[in-house]
């Protein structure tokens, strides 16, 4: 059978185009979230989980969250609240950067410009500012986010739950202490959310 003629007929009927779109869609399903930077840095930071890779992603982007849920990621609720501006008060704004490793498929979150520059030397891609640390805001209701590292897999994990952190430390994860701080109280957007 002449493959060129078969593809030409399929393309003419729109079937090849559909198959190409389906193939592209399957590739995108496992792809990294597109871009971390969001225009609005006031509000909830969502935590999502990829059941295939075990990775967690944190984002303020509602459309990114909904897209990942649609692609099969589990929505785990709100990790914390990020504010760039709060009650017209002026305070030091500390950006939290999201980096992506093409080699491991992992995302890393850091406030350290030094860490950003070092990881870029090892092929990590800086996806930009994903939210802001509120430790300079001076809120009495601050929530510290603990960063943990698994020396066996090379993965990092972030949590505001000290019991979750203690459980992982017992399993051999290293405590890298507070990675960044969110303001509290948490907004009411927690629990399961279906895509828009």
mmCIF file of C-alpha atoms in Angstrom:
data_model
loop_
_atom_site.group_PDB
_atom_site.id
_atom_site.type_symbol
_atom_site.label_atom_id
_atom_site.label_comp_id
_atom_site.label_asym_id
_atom_site.label_seq_id
_atom_site.Cartn_x
_atom_site.Cartn_y
_atom_site.Cartn_z
ATOM 1 C CA UNK A 1 0.000 0.000 0.000
ATOM 2 C CA UNK A 2 1.350 3.432 -0.903
ATOM 3 C CA UNK A 3 1.685 5.278 2.402
ATOM 4 C CA UNK A 4 1.772 8.705 0.737
ATOM 5 C CA UNK A 5 -1.551 8.121 -1.017
ATOM 6 C CA UNK A 6 -3.124 6.712 2.172
ATOM 7 C CA UNK A 7 -1.986 9.723 4.224
ATOM 8 C CA UNK A 8 -3.185 12.049 1.452
ATOM 9 C CA UNK A 9 -6.658 10.464 1.562
ATOM 10 C CA UNK A 10 -6.764 10.555 5.354
ATOM 11 C CA UNK A 11 -5.640 14.170 5.400
ATOM 12 C CA UNK A 12 -8.244 15.057 2.787
ATOM 13 C CA UNK A 13 -10.904 13.500 4.988
ATOM 14 C CA UNK A 14 -9.594 15.288 8.069
ATOM 15 C CA UNK A 15 -8.738 12.033 9.824
ATOM 16 C CA UNK A 16 -4.971 12.485 9.731
ATOM 17 C CA UNK A 17 -5.324 15.976 11.154
ATOM 18 C CA UNK A 18 -7.486 14.575 13.970
ATOM 19 C CA UNK A 19 -4.946 11.847 14.672
ATOM 20 C CA UNK A 20 -2.158 14.419 14.786
ATOM 21 C CA UNK A 21 -4.138 16.551 17.244
ATOM 22 C CA UNK A 22 -4.829 13.505 19.407
ATOM 23 C CA UNK A 23 -1.131 12.611 19.438
ATOM 24 C CA UNK A 24 -0.216 16.183 20.318
ATOM 25 C CA UNK A 25 -2.813 16.172 23.082
ATOM 26 C CA UNK A 26 -1.326 13.031 24.602
ATOM 27 C CA UNK A 27 2.138 14.592 24.559
ATOM 28 C CA UNK A 28 0.877 17.749 26.263
ATOM 29 C CA UNK A 29 -0.791 15.716 29.025
ATOM 30 C CA UNK A 30 2.587 14.862 30.531
ATOM 31 C CA UNK A 31 4.197 18.219 29.772
ATOM 32 C CA UNK A 32 5.219 20.701 32.405
ATOM 33 C CA UNK A 33 2.857 23.531 33.255
ATOM 34 C CA UNK A 34 3.518 26.332 30.792
ATOM 35 C CA UNK A 35 4.506 29.474 32.654
ATOM 36 C CA UNK A 36 4.460 30.246 36.327
ATOM 37 C CA UNK A 37 4.213 34.018 36.182
ATOM 38 C CA UNK A 38 0.804 35.488 36.878
ATOM 39 C CA UNK A 39 -0.298 39.122 36.743
ATOM 40 C CA UNK A 40 -2.191 39.011 40.053
ATOM 41 C CA UNK A 41 -0.098 38.013 43.061
ATOM 42 C CA UNK A 42 -2.865 38.521 45.638
ATOM 43 C CA UNK A 43 -4.727 35.387 46.605
ATOM 44 C CA UNK A 44 -4.530 31.630 47.043
ATOM 45 C CA UNK A 45 -1.650 29.392 45.989
ATOM 46 C CA UNK A 46 -3.001 26.035 44.790
ATOM 47 C CA UNK A 47 -1.289 22.674 45.335
ATOM 48 C CA UNK A 48 -1.664 19.953 42.684
ATOM 49 C CA UNK A 49 -0.346 16.412 42.426
ATOM 50 C CA UNK A 50 0.645 14.373 39.372
ATOM 51 C CA UNK A 51 -0.271 10.720 40.086
ATOM 52 C CA UNK A 52 2.015 9.530 37.263
ATOM 53 C CA UNK A 53 5.235 11.226 38.366
ATOM 54 C CA UNK A 54 4.544 11.939 42.045
ATOM 55 C CA UNK A 55 5.375 15.611 41.531
ATOM 56 C CA UNK A 56 3.555 18.513 43.167
ATOM 57 C CA UNK A 57 3.033 21.883 41.500
ATOM 58 C CA UNK A 58 2.126 25.139 43.202
ATOM 59 C CA UNK A 59 0.478 27.951 41.270
ATOM 60 C CA UNK A 60 -1.658 31.047 41.690
ATOM 61 C CA UNK A 61 -2.924 30.709 38.139
ATOM 62 C CA UNK A 62 -6.535 29.540 38.184
ATOM 63 C CA UNK A 63 -6.382 28.614 34.497
ATOM 64 C CA UNK A 64 -3.144 26.640 35.057
ATOM 65 C CA UNK A 65 -4.761 24.852 38.014
ATOM 66 C CA UNK A 66 -7.890 24.014 36.030
ATOM 67 C CA UNK A 67 -5.849 22.871 33.019
ATOM 68 C CA UNK A 68 -3.780 20.507 35.167
ATOM 69 C CA UNK A 69 -6.909 19.109 36.844
ATOM 70 C CA UNK A 70 -8.375 18.536 33.383
ATOM 71 C CA UNK A 71 -5.178 16.658 32.421
ATOM 72 C CA UNK A 72 -5.503 14.307 35.383
ATOM 73 C CA UNK A 73 -3.575 16.085 38.131
ATOM 74 C CA UNK A 74 -5.150 15.874 41.590
ATOM 75 C CA UNK A 75 -6.178 19.156 43.206
ATOM 76 C CA UNK A 76 -5.097 19.165 46.871
ATOM 77 C CA UNK A 77 -6.393 22.563 47.950
ATOM 78 C CA UNK A 78 -4.754 25.824 48.937
ATOM 79 C CA UNK A 79 -1.169 25.751 50.223
ATOM 80 C CA UNK A 80 -1.273 29.366 51.427
ATOM 81 C CA UNK A 81 -2.047 32.960 50.507
ATOM 82 C CA UNK A 82 0.315 35.263 48.622
ATOM 83 C CA UNK A 83 0.037 39.035 48.714
ATOM 84 C CA UNK A 84 1.981 41.505 46.652
ATOM 85 C CA UNK A 85 -0.024 44.405 48.009
ATOM 86 C CA UNK A 86 -1.902 44.328 51.293
ATOM 87 C CA UNK A 87 -4.041 47.075 52.838
ATOM 88 C CA UNK A 88 -1.993 49.793 51.103
ATOM 89 C CA UNK A 89 0.976 48.901 53.319
ATOM 90 C CA UNK A 90 4.529 49.075 52.085
ATOM 91 C CA UNK A 91 6.746 46.128 52.946
ATOM 92 C CA UNK A 92 9.638 44.240 51.384
ATOM 93 C CA UNK A 93 8.441 42.012 48.569
ATOM 94 C CA UNK A 94 10.360 38.765 48.195
ATOM 95 C CA UNK A 95 9.697 36.905 44.934
ATOM 96 C CA UNK A 96 9.436 33.117 44.919
ATOM 97 C CA UNK A 97 10.796 31.686 41.664
ATOM 98 C CA UNK A 98 9.702 28.429 40.047
ATOM 99 C CA UNK A 99 12.355 26.446 38.168
ATOM 100 C CA UNK A 100 11.881 23.359 36.028
ATOM 101 C CA UNK A 101 14.332 20.537 35.322
ATOM 102 C CA UNK A 102 13.890 18.959 31.897
ATOM 103 C CA UNK A 103 15.996 16.017 33.105
ATOM 104 C CA UNK A 104 13.938 15.056 36.156
ATOM 105 C CA UNK A 105 10.607 16.757 35.383
ATOM 106 C CA UNK A 106 10.732 18.380 38.819
ATOM 107 C CA UNK A 107 9.800 21.915 39.810
ATOM 108 C CA UNK A 108 11.744 23.766 42.495
ATOM 109 C CA UNK A 109 10.637 26.884 44.383
ATOM 110 C CA UNK A 110 13.117 29.305 45.903
ATOM 111 C CA UNK A 111 13.540 32.893 47.055
ATOM 112 C CA UNK A 112 17.304 32.697 46.504
ATOM 113 C CA UNK A 113 18.716 34.431 43.418
ATOM 114 C CA UNK A 114 21.945 32.505 44.034
ATOM 115 C CA UNK A 115 20.082 29.174 43.873
ATOM 116 C CA UNK A 116 18.256 30.293 40.708
ATOM 117 C CA UNK A 117 21.559 31.168 39.003
ATOM 118 C CA UNK A 118 23.290 27.972 40.145
ATOM 119 C CA UNK A 119 20.472 25.730 38.930
ATOM 120 C CA UNK A 120 20.354 27.526 35.567
ATOM 121 C CA UNK A 121 24.007 26.438 35.158
ATOM 122 C CA UNK A 122 22.791 22.835 35.505
ATOM 123 C CA UNK A 123 20.090 23.189 32.862
ATOM 124 C CA UNK A 124 17.130 24.192 35.017
ATOM 125 C CA UNK A 125 14.705 26.642 33.361
ATOM 126 C CA UNK A 126 13.613 29.687 35.368
ATOM 127 C CA UNK A 127 9.831 29.901 34.853
ATOM 128 C CA UNK A 128 9.690 33.236 36.674
ATOM 129 C CA UNK A 129 7.995 34.558 39.768
ATOM 130 C CA UNK A 130 5.129 32.317 40.829
ATOM 131 C CA UNK A 131 4.105 34.127 44.043
ATOM 132 C CA UNK A 132 5.551 36.295 46.819
ATOM 133 C CA UNK A 133 6.985 35.472 50.229
ATOM 134 C CA UNK A 134 5.332 37.450 53.024
ATOM 135 C CA UNK A 135 7.996 37.153 55.721
ATOM 136 C CA UNK A 136 8.776 40.896 55.582
ATOM 137 C CA UNK A 137 5.114 41.794 55.900
ATOM 138 C CA UNK A 138 5.218 41.096 59.636
ATOM 139 C CA UNK A 139 1.857 39.364 59.867
ATOM 140 C CA UNK A 140 1.107 37.685 63.194
ATOM 141 C CA UNK A 141 -0.751 35.040 61.193
ATOM 142 C CA UNK A 142 2.159 33.984 58.988
ATOM 143 C CA UNK A 143 2.387 30.419 57.701
ATOM 144 C CA UNK A 144 5.856 29.015 57.058
ATOM 145 C CA UNK A 145 6.219 26.587 54.164
ATOM 146 C CA UNK A 146 8.708 23.824 54.876
ATOM 147 C CA UNK A 147 10.908 22.507 52.052
ATOM 148 C CA UNK A 148 11.921 18.849 52.223
ATOM 149 C CA UNK A 149 14.361 16.943 50.044
ATOM 150 C CA UNK A 150 14.360 13.230 49.202
ATOM 151 C CA UNK A 151 18.025 12.147 48.828
ATOM 152 C CA UNK A 152 16.963 8.940 47.044
ATOM 153 C CA UNK A 153 14.808 10.469 44.308
ATOM 154 C CA UNK A 154 16.165 14.041 44.254
ATOM 155 C CA UNK A 155 12.642 15.453 44.655
ATOM 156 C CA UNK A 156 11.619 18.411 46.782
ATOM 157 C CA UNK A 157 8.326 18.735 48.621
ATOM 158 C CA UNK A 158 6.704 21.775 50.237
ATOM 159 C CA UNK A 159 4.140 21.773 53.020
ATOM 160 C CA UNK A 160 2.618 24.040 55.650
ATOM 161 C CA UNK A 161 1.661 20.982 57.715
ATOM 162 C CA UNK A 162 4.237 20.122 60.405
ATOM 163 C CA UNK A 163 2.770 16.614 60.842
ATOM 164 C CA UNK A 164 3.153 15.936 57.107
ATOM 165 C CA UNK A 165 6.752 17.194 57.278
ATOM 166 C CA UNK A 166 7.544 15.071 60.357
ATOM 167 C CA UNK A 167 6.110 11.989 58.641
ATOM 168 C CA UNK A 168 8.328 12.498 55.587
ATOM 169 C CA UNK A 169 11.405 13.156 57.748
ATOM 170 C CA UNK A 170 10.796 9.781 59.464
ATOM 171 C CA UNK A 171 10.808 8.213 55.975
ATOM 172 C CA UNK A 172 14.264 9.676 55.256
ATOM 173 C CA UNK A 173 13.490 13.071 53.703
ATOM 174 C CA UNK A 174 15.844 15.932 54.683
ATOM 175 C CA UNK A 175 14.348 19.021 56.314
ATOM 176 C CA UNK A 176 15.540 22.101 54.398
ATOM 177 C CA UNK A 177 13.572 24.323 56.807
ATOM 178 C CA UNK A 178 11.314 27.235 55.887
ATOM 179 C CA UNK A 179 11.447 27.957 52.168
ATOM 180 C CA UNK A 180 9.023 30.897 52.209
ATOM 181 C CA UNK A 181 6.167 32.383 54.215
ATOM 182 C CA UNK A 182 2.524 33.071 53.390
ATOM 183 C CA UNK A 183 0.089 35.425 55.064
ATOM 184 C CA UNK A 184 -2.989 34.038 56.732
ATOM 185 C CA UNK A 185 -5.918 33.520 57.142
ATOM 186 C CA UNK A 186 -6.340 31.183 54.232
ATOM 187 C CA UNK A 187 -9.074 32.044 51.750
ATOM 188 C CA UNK A 188 -12.169 29.829 51.563
ATOM 189 C CA UNK A 189 -11.054 28.192 48.261
ATOM 190 C CA UNK A 190 -9.985 24.849 49.691
ATOM 191 C CA UNK A 191 -11.180 21.350 48.911
ATOM 192 C CA UNK A 192 -11.877 19.758 45.562
ATOM 193 C CA UNK A 193 -12.471 22.072 42.640
ATOM 194 C CA UNK A 194 -13.579 20.999 39.195
ATOM 195 C CA UNK A 195 -12.239 22.751 36.123
ATOM 196 C CA UNK A 196 -14.173 25.762 34.824
#
